[in-house]
mmCIF file of C-alpha atoms and ligand atoms in Angstrom:
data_model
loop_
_atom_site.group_PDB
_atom_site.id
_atom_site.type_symbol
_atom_site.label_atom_id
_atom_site.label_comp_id
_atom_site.label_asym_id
_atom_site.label_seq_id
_atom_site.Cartn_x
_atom_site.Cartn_y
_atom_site.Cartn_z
ATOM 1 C CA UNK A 60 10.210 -13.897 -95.177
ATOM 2 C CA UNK A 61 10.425 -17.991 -95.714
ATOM 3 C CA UNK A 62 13.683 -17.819 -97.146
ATOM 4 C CA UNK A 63 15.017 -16.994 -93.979
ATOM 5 C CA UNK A 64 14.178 -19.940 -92.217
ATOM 6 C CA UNK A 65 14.910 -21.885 -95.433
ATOM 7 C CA UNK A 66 18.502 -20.310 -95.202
ATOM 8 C CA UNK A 67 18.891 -21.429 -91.315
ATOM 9 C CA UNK A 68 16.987 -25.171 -92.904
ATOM 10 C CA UNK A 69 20.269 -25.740 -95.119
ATOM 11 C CA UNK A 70 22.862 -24.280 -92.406
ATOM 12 C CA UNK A 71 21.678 -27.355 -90.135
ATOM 13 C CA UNK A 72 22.343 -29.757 -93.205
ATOM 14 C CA UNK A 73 25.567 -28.133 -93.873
ATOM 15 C CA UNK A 74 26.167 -28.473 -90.471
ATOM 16 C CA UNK A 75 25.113 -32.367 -89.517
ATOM 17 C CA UNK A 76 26.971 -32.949 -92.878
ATOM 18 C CA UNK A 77 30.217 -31.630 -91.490
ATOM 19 C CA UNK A 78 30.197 -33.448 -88.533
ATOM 20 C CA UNK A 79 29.313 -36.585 -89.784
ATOM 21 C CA UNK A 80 31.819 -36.507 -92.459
ATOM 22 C CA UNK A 81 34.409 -34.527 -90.220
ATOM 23 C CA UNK A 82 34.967 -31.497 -92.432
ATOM 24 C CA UNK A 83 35.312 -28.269 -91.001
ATOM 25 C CA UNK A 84 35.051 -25.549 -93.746
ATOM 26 C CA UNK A 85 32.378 -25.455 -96.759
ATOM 27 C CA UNK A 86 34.110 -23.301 -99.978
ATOM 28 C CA UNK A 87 30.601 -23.428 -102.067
ATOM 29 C CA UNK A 88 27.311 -24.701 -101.536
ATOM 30 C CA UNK A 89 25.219 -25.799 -104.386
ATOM 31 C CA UNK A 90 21.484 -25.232 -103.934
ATOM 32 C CA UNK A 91 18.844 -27.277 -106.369
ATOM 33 C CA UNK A 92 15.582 -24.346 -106.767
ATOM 34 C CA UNK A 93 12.529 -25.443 -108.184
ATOM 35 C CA UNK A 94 11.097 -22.831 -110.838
ATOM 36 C CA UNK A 95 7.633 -23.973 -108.846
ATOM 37 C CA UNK A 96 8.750 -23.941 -105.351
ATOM 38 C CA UNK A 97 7.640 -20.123 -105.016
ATOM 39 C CA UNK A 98 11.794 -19.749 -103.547
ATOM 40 C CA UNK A 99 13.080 -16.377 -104.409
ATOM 41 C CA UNK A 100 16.493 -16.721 -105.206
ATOM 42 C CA UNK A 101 17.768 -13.365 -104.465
ATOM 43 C CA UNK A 102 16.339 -13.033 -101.043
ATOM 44 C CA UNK A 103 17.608 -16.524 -100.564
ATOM 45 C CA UNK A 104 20.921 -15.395 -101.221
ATOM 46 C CA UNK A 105 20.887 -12.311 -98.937
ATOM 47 C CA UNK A 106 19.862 -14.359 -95.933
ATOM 48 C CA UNK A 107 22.284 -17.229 -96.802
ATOM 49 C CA UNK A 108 25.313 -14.816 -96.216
ATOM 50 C CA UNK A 109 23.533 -13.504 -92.908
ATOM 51 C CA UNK A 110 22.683 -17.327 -91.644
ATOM 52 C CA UNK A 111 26.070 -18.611 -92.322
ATOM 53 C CA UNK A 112 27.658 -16.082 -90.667
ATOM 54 C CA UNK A 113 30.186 -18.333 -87.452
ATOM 55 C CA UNK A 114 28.865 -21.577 -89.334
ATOM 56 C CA UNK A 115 31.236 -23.613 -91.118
ATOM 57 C CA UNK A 116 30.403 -22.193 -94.380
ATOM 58 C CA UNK A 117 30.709 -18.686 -93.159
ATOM 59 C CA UNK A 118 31.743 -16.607 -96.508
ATOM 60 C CA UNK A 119 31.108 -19.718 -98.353
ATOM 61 C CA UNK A 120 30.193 -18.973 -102.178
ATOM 62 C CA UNK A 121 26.036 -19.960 -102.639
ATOM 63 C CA UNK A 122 25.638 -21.759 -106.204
ATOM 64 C CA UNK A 123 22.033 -22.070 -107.561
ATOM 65 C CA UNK A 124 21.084 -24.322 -110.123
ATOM 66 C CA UNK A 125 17.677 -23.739 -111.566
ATOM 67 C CA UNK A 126 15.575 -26.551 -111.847
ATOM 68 C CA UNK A 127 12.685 -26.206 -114.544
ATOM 69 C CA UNK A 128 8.992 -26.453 -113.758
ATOM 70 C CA UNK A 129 7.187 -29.248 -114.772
ATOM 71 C CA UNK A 130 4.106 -30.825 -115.073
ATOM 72 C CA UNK A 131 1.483 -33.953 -115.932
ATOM 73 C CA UNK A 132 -1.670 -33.030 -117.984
ATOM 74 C CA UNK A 133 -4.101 -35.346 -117.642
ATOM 75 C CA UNK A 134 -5.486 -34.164 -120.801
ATOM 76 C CA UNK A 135 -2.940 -35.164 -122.640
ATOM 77 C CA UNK A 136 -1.805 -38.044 -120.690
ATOM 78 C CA UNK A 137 2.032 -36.471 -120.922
ATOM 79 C CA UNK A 138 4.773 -34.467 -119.380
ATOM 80 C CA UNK A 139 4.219 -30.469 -120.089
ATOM 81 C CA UNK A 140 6.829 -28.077 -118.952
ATOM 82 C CA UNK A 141 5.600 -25.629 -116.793
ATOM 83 C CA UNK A 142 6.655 -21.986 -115.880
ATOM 84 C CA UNK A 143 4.559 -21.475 -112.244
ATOM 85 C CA UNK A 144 2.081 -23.695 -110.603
ATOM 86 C CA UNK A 145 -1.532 -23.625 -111.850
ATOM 87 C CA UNK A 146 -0.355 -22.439 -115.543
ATOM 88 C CA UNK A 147 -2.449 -24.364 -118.060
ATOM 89 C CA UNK A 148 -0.890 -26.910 -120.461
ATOM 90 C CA UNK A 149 0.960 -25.235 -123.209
ATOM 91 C CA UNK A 150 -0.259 -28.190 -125.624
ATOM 92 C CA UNK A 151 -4.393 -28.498 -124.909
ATOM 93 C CA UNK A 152 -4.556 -24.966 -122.535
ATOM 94 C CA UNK A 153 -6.214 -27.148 -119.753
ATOM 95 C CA UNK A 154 -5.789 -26.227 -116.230
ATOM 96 C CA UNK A 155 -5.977 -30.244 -115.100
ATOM 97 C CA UNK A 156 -2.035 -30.449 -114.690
ATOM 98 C CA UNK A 157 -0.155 -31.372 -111.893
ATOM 99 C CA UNK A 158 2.970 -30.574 -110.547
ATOM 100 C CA UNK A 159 5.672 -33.424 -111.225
ATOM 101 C CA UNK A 160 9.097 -31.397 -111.030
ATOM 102 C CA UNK A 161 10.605 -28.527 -109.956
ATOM 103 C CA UNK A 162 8.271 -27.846 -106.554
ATOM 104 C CA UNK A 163 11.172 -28.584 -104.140
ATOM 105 C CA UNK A 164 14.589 -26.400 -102.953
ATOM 106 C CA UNK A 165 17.421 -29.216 -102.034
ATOM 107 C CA UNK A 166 20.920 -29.203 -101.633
ATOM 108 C CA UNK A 167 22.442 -30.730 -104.287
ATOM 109 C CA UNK A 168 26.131 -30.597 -103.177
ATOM 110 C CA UNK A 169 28.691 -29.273 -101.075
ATOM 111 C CA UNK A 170 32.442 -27.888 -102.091
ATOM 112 C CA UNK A 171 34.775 -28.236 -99.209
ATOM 113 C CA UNK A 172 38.253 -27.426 -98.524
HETATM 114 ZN ZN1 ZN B 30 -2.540 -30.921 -122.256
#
């Protein structure tokens, strides 16, 4: 299961960000997930409580924004949106599109106390 180590990926961020900026207890933290970066929310979210468990955001409240797929057909020469990698263009139906937005999983902020 990735979104375990993705889960132990944003505790060492949450971490390096509390000790650089000296705070000692994350309330929320706000996730940024791709619609194309193949992360599956839920499990994310069960292994977020487990990972954070004697971390500074241990019990902390996990926010996810969704962040919409999208794509550049080279068909068209535009922007498409785009609901999973490798779907054609919803304007022409060709399958030359690449993935602009939406492929990554960041951390978009943290709530602290
Ligand atoms: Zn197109």
């Amino acid at each position: 299961m990735h979104e375990m180590s993705l889960a132990e990926g944003i505790r060492q961020i949450v971490e390096d960000a509390g000790r650089a900026q000296g705070f000692r207890k994350v309330k929320t933290v706000v996730l940024e997930i791709g619609q194309l970066s193949s992360v599956e929310p839920e499990a994310l979210r069960f292994c977020f409580d487990v990972v954070m468990k004697d971390s500074i955001a241990d019990g902390a409240a996990l926010q996810i924004d969704a962040v919409p797929g999208q794509g550049w057909c080279m068909q068209c020469a535009m922007s498409v949106p785009i609901g999973a990698l490798y779907d054609p263009c919803p304007h022409c139906g060709s399958y030359q599109v690449q993935a602009t937005g939406g492929t990554e999983m960041r951390v978009k902020e943290l709530e602290i106390e």
